[in-house]
Structure formats: C-alpha cells, structure tokens
CSV table of C-alpha atoms in Angstrom, one decimal:
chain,number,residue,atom,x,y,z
I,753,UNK,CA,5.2,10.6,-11.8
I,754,UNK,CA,2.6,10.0,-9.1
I,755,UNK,CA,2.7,7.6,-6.2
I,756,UNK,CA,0.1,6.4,-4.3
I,757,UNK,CA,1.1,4.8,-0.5
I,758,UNK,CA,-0.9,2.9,1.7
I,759,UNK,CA,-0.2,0.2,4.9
I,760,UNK,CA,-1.5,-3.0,5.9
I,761,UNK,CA,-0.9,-4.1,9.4
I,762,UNK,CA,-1.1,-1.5,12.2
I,763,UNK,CA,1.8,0.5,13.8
I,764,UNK,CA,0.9,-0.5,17.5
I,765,UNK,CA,3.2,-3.3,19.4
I,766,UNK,CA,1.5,-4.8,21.8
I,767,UNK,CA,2.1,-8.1,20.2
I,768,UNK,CA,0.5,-10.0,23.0
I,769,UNK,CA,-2.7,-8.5,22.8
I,770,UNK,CA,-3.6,-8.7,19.3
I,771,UNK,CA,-1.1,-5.8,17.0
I,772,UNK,CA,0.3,-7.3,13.9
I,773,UNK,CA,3.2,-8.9,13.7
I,774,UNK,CA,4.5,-7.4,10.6
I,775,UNK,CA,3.8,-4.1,9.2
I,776,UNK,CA,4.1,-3.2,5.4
I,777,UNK,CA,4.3,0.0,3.5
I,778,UNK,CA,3.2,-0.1,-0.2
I,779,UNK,CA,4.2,2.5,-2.7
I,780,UNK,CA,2.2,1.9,-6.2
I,781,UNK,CA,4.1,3.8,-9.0
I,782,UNK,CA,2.7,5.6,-12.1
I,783,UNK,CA,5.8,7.3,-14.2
I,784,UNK,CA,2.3,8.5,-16.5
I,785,UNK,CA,-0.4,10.2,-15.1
I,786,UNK,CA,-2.6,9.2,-18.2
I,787,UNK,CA,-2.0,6.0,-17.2
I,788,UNK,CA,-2.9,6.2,-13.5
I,789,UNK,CA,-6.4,7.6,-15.1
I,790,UNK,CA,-6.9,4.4,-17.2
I,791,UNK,CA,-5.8,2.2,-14.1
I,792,UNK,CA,-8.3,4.1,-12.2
I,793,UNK,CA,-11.0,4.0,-14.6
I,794,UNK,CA,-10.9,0.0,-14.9
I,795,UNK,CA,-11.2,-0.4,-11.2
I,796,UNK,CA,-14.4,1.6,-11.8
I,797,UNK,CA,-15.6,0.0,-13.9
I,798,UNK,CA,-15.0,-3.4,-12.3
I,799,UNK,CA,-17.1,-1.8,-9.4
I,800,UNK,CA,-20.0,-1.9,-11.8
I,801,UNK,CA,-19.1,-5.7,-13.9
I,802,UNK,CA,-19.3,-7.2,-9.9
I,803,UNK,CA,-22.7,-4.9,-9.4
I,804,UNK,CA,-21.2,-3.3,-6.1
I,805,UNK,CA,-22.0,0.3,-5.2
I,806,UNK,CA,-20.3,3.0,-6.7
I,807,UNK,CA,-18.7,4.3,-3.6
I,808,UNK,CA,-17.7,0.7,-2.7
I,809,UNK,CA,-13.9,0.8,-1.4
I,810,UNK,CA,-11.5,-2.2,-2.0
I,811,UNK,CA,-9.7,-2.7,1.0
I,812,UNK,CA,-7.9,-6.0,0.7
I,813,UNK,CA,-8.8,-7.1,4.8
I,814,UNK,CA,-12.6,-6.3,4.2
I,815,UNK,CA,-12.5,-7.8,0.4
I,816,UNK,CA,-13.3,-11.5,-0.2
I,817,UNK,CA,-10.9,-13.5,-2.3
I,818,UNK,CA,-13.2,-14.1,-5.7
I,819,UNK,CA,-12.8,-9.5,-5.4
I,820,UNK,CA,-9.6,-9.8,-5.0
I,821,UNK,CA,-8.8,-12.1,-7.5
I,822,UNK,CA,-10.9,-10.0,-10.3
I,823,UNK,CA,-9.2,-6.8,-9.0
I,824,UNK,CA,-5.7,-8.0,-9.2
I,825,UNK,CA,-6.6,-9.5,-13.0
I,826,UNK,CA,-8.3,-5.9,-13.8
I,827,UNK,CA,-5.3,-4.0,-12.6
I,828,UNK,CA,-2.4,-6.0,-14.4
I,829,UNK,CA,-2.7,-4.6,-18.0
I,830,UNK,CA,-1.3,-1.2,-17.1
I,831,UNK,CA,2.0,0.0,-16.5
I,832,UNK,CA,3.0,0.6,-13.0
I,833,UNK,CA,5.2,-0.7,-10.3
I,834,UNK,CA,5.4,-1.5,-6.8
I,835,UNK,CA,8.1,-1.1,-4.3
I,836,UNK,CA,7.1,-2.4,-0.4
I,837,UNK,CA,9.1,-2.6,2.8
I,838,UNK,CA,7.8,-5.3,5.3
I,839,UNK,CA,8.9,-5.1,8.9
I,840,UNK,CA,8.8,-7.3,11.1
I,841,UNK,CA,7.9,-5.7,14.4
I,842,UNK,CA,9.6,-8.3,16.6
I,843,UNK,CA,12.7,-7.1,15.7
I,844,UNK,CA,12.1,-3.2,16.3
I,845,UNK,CA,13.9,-2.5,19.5
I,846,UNK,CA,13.9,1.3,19.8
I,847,UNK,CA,11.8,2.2,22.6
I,848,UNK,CA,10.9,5.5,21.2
I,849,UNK,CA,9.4,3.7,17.9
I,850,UNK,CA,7.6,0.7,20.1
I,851,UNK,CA,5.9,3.4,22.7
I,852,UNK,CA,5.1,6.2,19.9
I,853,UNK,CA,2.6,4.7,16.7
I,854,UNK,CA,3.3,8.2,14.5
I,855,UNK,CA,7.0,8.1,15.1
I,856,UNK,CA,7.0,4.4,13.6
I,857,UNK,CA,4.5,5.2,10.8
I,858,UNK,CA,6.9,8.2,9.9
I,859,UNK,CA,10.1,5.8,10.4
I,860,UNK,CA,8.6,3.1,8.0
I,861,UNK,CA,7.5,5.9,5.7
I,862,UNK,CA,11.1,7.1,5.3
I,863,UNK,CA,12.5,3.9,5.1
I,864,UNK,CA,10.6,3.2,2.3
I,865,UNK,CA,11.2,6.4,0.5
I,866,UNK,CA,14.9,6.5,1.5
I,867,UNK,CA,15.3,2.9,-0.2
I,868,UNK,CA,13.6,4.0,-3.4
I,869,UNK,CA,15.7,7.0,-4.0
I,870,UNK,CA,16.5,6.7,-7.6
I,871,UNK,CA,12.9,5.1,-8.7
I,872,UNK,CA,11.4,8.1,-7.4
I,873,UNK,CA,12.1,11.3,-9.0
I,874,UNK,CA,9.8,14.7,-9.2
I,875,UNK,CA,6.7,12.8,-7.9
I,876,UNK,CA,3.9,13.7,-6.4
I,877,UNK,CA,2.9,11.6,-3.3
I,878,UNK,CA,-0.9,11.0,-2.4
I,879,UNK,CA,-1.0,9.3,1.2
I,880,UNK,CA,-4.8,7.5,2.7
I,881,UNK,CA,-5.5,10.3,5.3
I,882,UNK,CA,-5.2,8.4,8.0
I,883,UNK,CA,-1.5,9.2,7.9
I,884,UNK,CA,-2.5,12.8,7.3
I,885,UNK,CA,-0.9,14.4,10.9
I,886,UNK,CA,1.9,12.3,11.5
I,887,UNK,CA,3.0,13.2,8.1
I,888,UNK,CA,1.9,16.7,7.8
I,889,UNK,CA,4.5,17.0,10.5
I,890,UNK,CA,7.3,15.6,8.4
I,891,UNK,CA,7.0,16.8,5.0
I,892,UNK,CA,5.3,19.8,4.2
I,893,UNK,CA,4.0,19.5,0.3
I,894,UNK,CA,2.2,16.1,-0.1
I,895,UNK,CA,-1.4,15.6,-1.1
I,896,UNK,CA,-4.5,13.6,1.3
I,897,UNK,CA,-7.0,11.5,-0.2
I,898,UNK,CA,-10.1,9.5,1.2
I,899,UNK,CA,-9.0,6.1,0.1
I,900,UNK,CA,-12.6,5.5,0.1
I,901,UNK,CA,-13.3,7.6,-3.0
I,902,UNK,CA,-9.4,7.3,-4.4
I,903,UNK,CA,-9.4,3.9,-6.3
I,904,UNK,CA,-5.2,4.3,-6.6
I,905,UNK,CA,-5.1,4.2,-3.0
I,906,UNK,CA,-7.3,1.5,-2.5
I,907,UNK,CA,-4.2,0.0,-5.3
I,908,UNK,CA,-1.7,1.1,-3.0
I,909,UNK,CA,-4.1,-0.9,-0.2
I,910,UNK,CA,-4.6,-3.9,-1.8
I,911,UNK,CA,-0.5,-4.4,-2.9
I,912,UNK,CA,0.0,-4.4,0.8
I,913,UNK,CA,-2.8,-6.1,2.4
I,914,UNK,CA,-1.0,-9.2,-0.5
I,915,UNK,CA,2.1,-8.4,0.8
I,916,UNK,CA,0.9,-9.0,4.0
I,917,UNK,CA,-1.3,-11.8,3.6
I,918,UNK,CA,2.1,-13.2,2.4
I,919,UNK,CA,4.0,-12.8,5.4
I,920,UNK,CA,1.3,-13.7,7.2
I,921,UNK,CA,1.5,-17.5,6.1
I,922,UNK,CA,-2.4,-16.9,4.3
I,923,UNK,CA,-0.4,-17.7,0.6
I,924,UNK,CA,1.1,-15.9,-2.1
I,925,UNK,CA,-1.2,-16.4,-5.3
I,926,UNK,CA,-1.7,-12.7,-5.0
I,927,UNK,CA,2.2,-11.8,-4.6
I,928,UNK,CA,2.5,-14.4,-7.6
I,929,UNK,CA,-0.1,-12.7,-9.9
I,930,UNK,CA,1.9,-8.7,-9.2
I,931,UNK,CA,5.3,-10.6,-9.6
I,932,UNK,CA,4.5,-12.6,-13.2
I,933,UNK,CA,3.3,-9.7,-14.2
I,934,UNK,CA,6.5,-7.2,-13.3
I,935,UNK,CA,4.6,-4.9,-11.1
I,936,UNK,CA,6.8,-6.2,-8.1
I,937,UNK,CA,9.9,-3.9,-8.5
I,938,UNK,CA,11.0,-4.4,-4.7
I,939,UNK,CA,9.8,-6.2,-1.5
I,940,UNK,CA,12.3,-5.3,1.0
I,941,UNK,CA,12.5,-7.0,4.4
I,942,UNK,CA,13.2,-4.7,6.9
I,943,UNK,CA,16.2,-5.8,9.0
C-alpha cells in the first residue's frame, strides 16, 4: 500500500486578510504499487497528448479547467481511493493551533490519519515537501517528494484543490467525476 498526501488551502488564520477559509487534507490510496506506476504513467503521458512540458506539474489552483477536466478523466480508470478531511477554520478555537501554522498542519495530518485507521494498513506515506519539517518532527519514517516531479502527489493535489473548490462554492463537477467513479471513499467535515 502507498499513500500519497497533499493540501489545498493554507494553514494560516488570519481570515480577514486573505487565509482560506477551509483547509483540506487529501490522502490518495494505492493498495498496488503496480498500479500507482500505471496511474503515474498515464498522467505522463497526458503531459505529452496536451503538448505541455515534461516537467509541467498539475497543481489544481495553477491548472485551467479544460486540464483539469482531461486529468481527472485520465486518472479514473485505475484503482485507487480517496479519503479527505475538510476543516473549516472558523470553527478552530484552540489558540495554540490558530497562532502556530506547523502545529495545525500536524493536527490536520493526524486527524486525517487517525480517522482512516483501518483503510490504512502497512503503507508507506509520501508527503509534498513542503510539509517536510513539521512532519519530520512528528513521525520519524516517512518519505519527501517534489510534487513537482511526483505526478501521485500532484494526484493527492488535485483531489484536494476539488475538494476545495467544492467547499469553496466554485462547483462540484470535479467531486462528481471522483465520486461516480468510487474513488471518493470519505470526505469528512471536520467538526
């Protein structure tokens, strides 16, 4: 098993001058490594079908919506699944979480991986290394990638930049696409 884990939104809370309102944590599950290959051979290869450079990273923020919609319909056919915790910041009322960004990103982490206990057994994790010191911090055997060269990371990316755009109000045809095709296991609202 390997799962890939990535964020939309940011961790900061100053509402009022311009952090997200929501903040969502995306896990992208492959119980088949072989699998994870394939999936990350096709978004290769979709790379080259929309004549992008090789090294071109699909972040779902920076991506237009004609991308998005080919990457979503290149990524359905294999078998993985998605489990994502949103959180609505407004109702986060521990100071030490509001004043310290790491300790939230390492709350929202847990969270996440405490409510998929049982889908996640013996896996190995592979975090965008953004996250890389907060985390290094809590656990002490996971694996950093550059999400610009890890195309199962930009997965985990794009799963919660939809999420997002979701919760956002910006529409749900990407949520829709994920959920028709069973690759939504869990979206968990953070209460």
């Amino acid at each position: 098993m390997i799962v890939f884990i990535d964020e939309a939104g940011d961790p900061g809370f100053k509402l009022e001058k311009g952090s997200s309102h929501f903040f969502v944590m995306s896990l992208v599950i492959f119980d088949d490594f072989l699998e994870a290959e394939k999936a990350s051979l096709a978004i290769k290869e979709l790379r080259r079908k929309l004549k992008v450079n090789d090294r071109y990273e699909f972040k779902f923020n920076k991506t237009n919506n004609k991308f998005r919609h080919k990457f979503f319909r290149a990524i359905l056919r294999f078998k993985f699944r998605t489990r994502v915790i949103v959180i609505d910041k407004t109702l986060i009322h521990s100071q030490s979480l509001r004043l310290n960004k790491e300790k939230f990103y390492n709350y929202a982490i847990m969270q996440l991986l405490k409510q998929s206990g049982s889908s996640i057994k013996n896996a190995k994790l592979k975090f965008d290394k953004r996250g890389e010191r907060s985390l290094r911090k809590v656990f002490t055997d996971l694996k950093f990638v550059d999400s610009r060269q890890n195309t199962l990371v930009q997965l985990a990316d794009m799963v919660a930049g939809a999420i997002y755009f979701r919760f956002s109000g910006k529409g749900n045809n990407y949520v829709s696409l994920l959920s028709m095709a069973g690759k939504v296991e869990d979206i968990w609202q953070f209460k």
